[in-house]
PDB file of C-alpha atoms in Angstrom:
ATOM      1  CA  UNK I1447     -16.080  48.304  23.438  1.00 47.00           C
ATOM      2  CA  UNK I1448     -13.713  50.899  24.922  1.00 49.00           C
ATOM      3  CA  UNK I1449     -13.517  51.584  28.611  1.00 55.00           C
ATOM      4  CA  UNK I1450     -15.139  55.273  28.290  1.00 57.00           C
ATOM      5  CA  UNK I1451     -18.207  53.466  26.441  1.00 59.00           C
ATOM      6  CA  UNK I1452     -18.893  53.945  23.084  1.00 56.00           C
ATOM      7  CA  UNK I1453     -17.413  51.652  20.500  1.00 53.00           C
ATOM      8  CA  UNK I1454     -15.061  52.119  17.544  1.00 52.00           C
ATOM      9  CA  UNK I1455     -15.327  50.027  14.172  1.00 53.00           C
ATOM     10  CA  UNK I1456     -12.512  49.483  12.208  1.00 51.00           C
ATOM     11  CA  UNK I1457     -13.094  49.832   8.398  1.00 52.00           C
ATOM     12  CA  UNK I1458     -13.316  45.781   8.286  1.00 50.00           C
ATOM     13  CA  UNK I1459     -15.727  45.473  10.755  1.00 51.00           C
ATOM     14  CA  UNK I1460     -19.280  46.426   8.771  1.00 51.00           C
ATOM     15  CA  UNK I1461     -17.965  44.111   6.138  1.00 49.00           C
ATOM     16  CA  UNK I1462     -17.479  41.168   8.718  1.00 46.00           C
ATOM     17  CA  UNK I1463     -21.007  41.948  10.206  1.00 57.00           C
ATOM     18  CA  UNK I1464     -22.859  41.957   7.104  1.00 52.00           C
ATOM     19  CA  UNK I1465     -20.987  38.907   5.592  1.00 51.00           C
ATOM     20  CA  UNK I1466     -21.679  37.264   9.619  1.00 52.00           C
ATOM     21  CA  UNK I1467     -25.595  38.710   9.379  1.00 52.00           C
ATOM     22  CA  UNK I1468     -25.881  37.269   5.802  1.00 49.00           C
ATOM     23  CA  UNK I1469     -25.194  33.489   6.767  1.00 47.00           C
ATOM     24  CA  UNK I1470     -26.795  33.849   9.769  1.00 47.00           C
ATOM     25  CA  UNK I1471     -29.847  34.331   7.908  1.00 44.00           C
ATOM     26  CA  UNK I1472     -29.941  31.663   5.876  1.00 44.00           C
ATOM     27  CA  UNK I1473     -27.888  32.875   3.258  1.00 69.00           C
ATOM     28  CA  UNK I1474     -28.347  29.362   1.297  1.00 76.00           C
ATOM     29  CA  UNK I1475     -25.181  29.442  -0.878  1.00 80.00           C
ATOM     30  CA  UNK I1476     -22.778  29.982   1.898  1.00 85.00           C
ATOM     31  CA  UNK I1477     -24.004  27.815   4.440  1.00 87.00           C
ATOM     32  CA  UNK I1478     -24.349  24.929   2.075  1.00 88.00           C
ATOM     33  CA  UNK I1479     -20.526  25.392   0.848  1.00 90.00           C
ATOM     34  CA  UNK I1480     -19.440  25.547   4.165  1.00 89.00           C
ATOM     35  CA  UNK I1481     -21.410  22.255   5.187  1.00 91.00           C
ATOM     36  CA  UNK I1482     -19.828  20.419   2.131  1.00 91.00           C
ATOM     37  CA  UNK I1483     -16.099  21.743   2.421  1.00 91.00           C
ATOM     38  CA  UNK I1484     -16.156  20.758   6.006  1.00 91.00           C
ATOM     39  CA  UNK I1485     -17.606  17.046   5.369  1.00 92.00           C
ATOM     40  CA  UNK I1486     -15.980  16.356   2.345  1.00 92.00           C
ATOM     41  CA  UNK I1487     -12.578  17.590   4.181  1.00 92.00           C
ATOM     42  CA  UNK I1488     -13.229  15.465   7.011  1.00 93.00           C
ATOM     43  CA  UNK I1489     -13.731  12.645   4.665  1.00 93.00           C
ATOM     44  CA  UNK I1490     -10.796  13.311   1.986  1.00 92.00           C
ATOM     45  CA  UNK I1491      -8.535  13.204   5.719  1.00 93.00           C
ATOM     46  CA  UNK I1492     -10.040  10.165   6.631  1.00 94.00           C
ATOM     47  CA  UNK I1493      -8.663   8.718   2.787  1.00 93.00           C
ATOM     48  CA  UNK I1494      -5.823  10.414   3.409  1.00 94.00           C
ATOM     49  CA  UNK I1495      -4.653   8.333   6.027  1.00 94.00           C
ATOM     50  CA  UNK I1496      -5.969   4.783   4.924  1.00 94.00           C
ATOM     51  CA  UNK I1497      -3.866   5.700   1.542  1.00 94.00           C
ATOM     52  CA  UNK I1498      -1.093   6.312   4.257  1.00 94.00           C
ATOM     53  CA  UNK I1499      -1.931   3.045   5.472  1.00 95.00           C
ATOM     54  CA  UNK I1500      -1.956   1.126   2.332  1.00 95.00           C
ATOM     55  CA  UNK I1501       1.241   2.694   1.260  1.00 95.00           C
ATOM     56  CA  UNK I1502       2.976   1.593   4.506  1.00 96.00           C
ATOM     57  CA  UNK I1503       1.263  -1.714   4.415  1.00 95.00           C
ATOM     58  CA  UNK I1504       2.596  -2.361   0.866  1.00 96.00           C
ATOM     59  CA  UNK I1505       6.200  -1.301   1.991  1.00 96.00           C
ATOM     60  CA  UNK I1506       6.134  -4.001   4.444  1.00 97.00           C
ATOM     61  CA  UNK I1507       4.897  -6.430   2.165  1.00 97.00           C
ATOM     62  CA  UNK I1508       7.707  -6.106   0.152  1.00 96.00           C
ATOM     63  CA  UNK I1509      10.218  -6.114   2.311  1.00 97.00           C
ATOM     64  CA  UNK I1510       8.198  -9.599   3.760  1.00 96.00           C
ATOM     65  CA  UNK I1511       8.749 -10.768  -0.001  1.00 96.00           C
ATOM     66  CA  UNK I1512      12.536  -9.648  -0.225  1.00 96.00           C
ATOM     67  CA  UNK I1513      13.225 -11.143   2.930  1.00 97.00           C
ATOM     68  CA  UNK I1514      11.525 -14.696   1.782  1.00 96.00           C
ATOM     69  CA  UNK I1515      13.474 -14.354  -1.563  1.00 97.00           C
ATOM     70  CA  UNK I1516      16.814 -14.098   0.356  1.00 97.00           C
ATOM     71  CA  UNK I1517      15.606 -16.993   2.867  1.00 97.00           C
ATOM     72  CA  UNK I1518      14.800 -18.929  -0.807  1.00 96.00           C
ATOM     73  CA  UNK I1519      18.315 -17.853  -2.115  1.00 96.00           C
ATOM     74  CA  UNK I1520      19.946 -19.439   0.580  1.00 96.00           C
ATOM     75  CA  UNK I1521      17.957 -22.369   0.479  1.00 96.00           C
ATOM     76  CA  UNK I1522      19.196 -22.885  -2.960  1.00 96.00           C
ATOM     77  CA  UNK I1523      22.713 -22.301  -2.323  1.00 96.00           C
ATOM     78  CA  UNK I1524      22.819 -24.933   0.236  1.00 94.00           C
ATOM     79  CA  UNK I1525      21.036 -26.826  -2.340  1.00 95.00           C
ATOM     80  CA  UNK I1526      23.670 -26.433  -4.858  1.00 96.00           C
ATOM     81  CA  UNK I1527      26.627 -27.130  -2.387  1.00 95.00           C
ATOM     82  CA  UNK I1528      24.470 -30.814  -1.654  1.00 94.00           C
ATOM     83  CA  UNK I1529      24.847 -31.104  -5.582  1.00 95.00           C
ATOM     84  CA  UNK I1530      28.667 -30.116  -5.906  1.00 95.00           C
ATOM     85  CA  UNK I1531      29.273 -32.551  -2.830  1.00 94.00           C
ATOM     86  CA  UNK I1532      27.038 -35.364  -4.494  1.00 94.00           C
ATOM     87  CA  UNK I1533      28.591 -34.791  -7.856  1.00 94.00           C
ATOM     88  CA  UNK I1534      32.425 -35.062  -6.046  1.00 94.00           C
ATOM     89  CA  UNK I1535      31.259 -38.168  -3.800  1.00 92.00           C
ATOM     90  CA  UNK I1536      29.893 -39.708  -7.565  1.00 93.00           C
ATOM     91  CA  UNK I1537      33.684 -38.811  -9.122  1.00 94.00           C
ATOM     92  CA  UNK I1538      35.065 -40.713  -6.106  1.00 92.00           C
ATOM     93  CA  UNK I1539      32.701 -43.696  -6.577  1.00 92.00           C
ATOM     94  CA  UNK I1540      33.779 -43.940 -10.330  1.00 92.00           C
ATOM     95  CA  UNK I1541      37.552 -43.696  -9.749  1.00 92.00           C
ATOM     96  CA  UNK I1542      37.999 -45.624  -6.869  1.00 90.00           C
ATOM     97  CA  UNK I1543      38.975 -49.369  -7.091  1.00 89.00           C
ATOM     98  CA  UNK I1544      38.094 -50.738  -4.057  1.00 87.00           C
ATOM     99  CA  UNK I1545      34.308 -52.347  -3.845  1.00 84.00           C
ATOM    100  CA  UNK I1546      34.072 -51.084   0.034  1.00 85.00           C
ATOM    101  CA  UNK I1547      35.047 -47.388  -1.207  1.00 89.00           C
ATOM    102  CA  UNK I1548      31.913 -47.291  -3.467  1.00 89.00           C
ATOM    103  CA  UNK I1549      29.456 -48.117  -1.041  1.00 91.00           C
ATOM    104  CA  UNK I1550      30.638 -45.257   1.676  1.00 93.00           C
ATOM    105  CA  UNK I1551      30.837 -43.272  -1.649  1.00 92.00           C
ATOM    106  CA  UNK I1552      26.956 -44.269  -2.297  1.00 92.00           C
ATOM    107  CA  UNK I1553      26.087 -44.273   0.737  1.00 92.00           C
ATOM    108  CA  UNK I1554      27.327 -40.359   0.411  1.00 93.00           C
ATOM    109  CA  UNK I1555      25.721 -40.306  -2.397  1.00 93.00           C
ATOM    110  CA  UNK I1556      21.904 -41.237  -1.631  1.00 94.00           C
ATOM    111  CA  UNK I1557      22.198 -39.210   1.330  1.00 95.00           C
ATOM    112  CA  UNK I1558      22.792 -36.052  -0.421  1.00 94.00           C
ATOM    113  CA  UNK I1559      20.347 -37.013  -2.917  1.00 94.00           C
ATOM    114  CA  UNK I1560      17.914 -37.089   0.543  1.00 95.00           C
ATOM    115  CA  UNK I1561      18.987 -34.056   1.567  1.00 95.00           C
ATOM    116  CA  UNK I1562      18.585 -32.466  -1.713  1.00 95.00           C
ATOM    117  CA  UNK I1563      15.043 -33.087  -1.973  1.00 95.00           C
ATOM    118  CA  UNK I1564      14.582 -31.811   1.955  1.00 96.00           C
ATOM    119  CA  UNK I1565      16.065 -28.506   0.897  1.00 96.00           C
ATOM    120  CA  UNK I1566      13.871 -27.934  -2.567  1.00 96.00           C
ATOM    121  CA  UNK I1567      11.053 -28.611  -0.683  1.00 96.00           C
ATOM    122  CA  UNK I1568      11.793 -25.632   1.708  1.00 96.00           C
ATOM    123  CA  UNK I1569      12.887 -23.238  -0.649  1.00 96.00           C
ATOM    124  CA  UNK I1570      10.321 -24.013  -3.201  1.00 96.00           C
ATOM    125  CA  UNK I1571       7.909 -23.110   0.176  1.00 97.00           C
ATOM    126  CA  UNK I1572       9.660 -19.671   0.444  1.00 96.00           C
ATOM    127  CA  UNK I1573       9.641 -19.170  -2.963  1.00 96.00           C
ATOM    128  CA  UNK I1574       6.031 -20.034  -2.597  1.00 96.00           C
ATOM    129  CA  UNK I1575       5.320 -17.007   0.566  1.00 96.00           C
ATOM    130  CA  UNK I1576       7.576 -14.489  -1.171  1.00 96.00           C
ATOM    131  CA  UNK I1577       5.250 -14.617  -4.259  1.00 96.00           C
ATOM    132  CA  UNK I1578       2.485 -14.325  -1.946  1.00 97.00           C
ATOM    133  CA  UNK I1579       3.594 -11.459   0.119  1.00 96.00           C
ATOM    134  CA  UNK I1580       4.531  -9.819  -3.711  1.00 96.00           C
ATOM    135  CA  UNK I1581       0.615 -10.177  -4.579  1.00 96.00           C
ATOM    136  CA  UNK I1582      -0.825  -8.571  -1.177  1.00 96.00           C
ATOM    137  CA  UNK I1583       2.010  -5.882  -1.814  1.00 96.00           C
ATOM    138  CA  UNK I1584       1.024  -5.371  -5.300  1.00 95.00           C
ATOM    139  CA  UNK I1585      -2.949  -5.605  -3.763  1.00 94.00           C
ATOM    140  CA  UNK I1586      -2.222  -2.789  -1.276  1.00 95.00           C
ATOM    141  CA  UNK I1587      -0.564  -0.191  -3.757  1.00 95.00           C
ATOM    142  CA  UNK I1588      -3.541  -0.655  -5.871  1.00 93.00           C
ATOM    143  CA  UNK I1589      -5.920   0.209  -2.793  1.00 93.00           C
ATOM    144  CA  UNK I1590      -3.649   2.946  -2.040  1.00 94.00           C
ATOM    145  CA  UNK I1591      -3.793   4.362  -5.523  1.00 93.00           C
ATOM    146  CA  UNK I1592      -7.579   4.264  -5.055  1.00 94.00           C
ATOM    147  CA  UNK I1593      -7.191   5.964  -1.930  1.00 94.00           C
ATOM    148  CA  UNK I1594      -5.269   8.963  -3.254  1.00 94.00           C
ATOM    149  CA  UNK I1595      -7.472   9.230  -6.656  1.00 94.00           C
ATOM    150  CA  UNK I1596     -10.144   9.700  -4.116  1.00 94.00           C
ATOM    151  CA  UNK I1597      -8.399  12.217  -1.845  1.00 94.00           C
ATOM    152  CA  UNK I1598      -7.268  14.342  -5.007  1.00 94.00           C
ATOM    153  CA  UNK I1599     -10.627  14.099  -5.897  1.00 94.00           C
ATOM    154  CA  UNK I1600     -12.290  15.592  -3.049  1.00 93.00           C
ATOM    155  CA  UNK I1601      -9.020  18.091  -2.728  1.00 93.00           C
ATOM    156  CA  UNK I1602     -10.256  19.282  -5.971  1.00 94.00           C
ATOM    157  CA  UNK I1603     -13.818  19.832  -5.056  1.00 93.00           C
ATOM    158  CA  UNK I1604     -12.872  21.495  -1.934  1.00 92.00           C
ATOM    159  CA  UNK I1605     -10.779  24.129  -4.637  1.00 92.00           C
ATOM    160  CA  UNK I1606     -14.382  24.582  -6.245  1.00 92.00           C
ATOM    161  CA  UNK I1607     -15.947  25.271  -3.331  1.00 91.00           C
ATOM    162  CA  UNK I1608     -13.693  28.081  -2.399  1.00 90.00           C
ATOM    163  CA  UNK I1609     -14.124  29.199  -5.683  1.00 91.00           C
ATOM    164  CA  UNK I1610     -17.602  28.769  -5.881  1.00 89.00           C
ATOM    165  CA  UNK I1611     -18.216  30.529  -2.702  1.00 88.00           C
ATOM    166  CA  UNK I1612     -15.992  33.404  -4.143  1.00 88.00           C
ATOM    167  CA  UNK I1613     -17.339  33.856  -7.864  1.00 88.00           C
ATOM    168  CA  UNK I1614     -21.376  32.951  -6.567  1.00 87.00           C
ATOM    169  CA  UNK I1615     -21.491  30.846  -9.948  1.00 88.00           C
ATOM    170  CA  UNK I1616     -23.846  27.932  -9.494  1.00 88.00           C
ATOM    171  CA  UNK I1617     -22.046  25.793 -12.439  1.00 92.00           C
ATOM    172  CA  UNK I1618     -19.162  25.550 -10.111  1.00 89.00           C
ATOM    173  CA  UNK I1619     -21.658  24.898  -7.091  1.00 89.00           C
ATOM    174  CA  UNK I1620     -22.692  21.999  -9.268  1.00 92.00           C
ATOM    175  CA  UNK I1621     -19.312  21.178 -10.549  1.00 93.00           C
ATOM    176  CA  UNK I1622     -18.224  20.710  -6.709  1.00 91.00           C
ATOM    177  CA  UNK I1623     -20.923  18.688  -5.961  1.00 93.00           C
ATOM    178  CA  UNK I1624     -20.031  16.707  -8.650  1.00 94.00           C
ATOM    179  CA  UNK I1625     -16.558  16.206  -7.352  1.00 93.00           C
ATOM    180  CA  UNK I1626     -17.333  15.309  -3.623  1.00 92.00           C
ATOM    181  CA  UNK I1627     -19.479  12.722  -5.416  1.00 94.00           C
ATOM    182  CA  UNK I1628     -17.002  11.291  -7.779  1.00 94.00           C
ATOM    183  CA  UNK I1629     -14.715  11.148  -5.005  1.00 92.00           C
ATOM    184  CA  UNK I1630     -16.952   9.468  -2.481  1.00 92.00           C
ATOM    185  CA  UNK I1631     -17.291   7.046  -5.233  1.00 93.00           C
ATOM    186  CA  UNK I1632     -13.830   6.351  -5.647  1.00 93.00           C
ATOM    187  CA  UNK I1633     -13.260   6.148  -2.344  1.00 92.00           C
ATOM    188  CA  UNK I1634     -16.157   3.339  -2.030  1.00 92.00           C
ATOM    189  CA  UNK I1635     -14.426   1.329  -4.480  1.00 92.00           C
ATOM    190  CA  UNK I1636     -10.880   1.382  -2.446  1.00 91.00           C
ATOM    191  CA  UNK I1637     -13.145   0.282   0.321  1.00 90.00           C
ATOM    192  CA  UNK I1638     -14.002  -2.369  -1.727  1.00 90.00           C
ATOM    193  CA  UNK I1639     -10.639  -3.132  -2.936  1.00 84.00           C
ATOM    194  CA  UNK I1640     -11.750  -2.306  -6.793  1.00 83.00           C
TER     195      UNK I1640
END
């Protein structure tokens, strides 16, 4: 409304009455599309994010795994240096003459053996958490994928909507219905870890 009045309407303005008027009476079509875009959006955000989740959760199982492979790998190298240092101590023990050189030599000897078995029991135990931080990794890119089948999902049937509320066609009413449904689904079995 002007100051002086009356009130001017822009050529837009009967249009976004009538289309306001319409829903506001129950136009049935409209307000259930609107209903449906806004839940199944809210819902295909909330997917969104645990996908997010699942994706970050995997990233940081695998670098758990990587790191526990390394910690392994090292393991094993000191293993191996106990072996080269058992295996020169043994060459010593063969080639020396003297009976009181072959004991300190096997004395050498069984104690890197000891040691030996000290460190394969630690790296076999890393070896051991690196595959299992590998399998929750693999385990959370799976939920993830579930998670973003379901988002697309519902990303499509939002499309439909808007088209659907567009074109008035019921099939595509249907057809979006269809969607949010296939979508919830899909996103029940992430939930699930399925």
């Amino acid at each position: 409304m002007s100051g002086g009045g009356f009130h001017v309407h822009g050529p837009h303005d009967h249009e976004l009455e009538h289309a306001t008027h319409g829903s506001a009476h129950g136009n049935g079509m409209t307000n259930q599309i609107a209903m449906f875009t806004a839940i199944i959006a809210t819902v295909g955000a909330i997917f969104a994010y645990m996908g997010g989740a699942t994706q970050a959760n995997a990233g940081l199982y695998k670098n758990n795994a990587a790191l526990k492979k390394t910690e392994a790998s090292n393991q094993w190298n000191y293993f191996q240096a106990k072996s080269t240092k058992q295996s020169l101590a043994e060459v010593s023990r063969d080639l020396t003459p003297k009976d009181g050189e072959k004991a300190k030599y096997q004395a050498k000897i069984d104690r890197y053996e000891k040691e030996k078995g000290e460190i394969k029991v630690v790296a076999e135990k890393l070896e051991a958490e690196a595959t299992d931080w590998d399998k929750r990794s693999d385990e959370q890119m799976h939920q993830h994928h579930r998670w973003a089948q379901a988002t697309t999902v519902l990303q499509v049937a939002i499309a439909l909507a808007a088209i659907a509320l567009l074109t008035r066609k019921k099939w595509l009413e249907y057809a979006m219905f269809a969607g949010g449904a296939i979508g919830m689904g899909v996103g029940i079995l992430a939930m699930l870890h399925i």
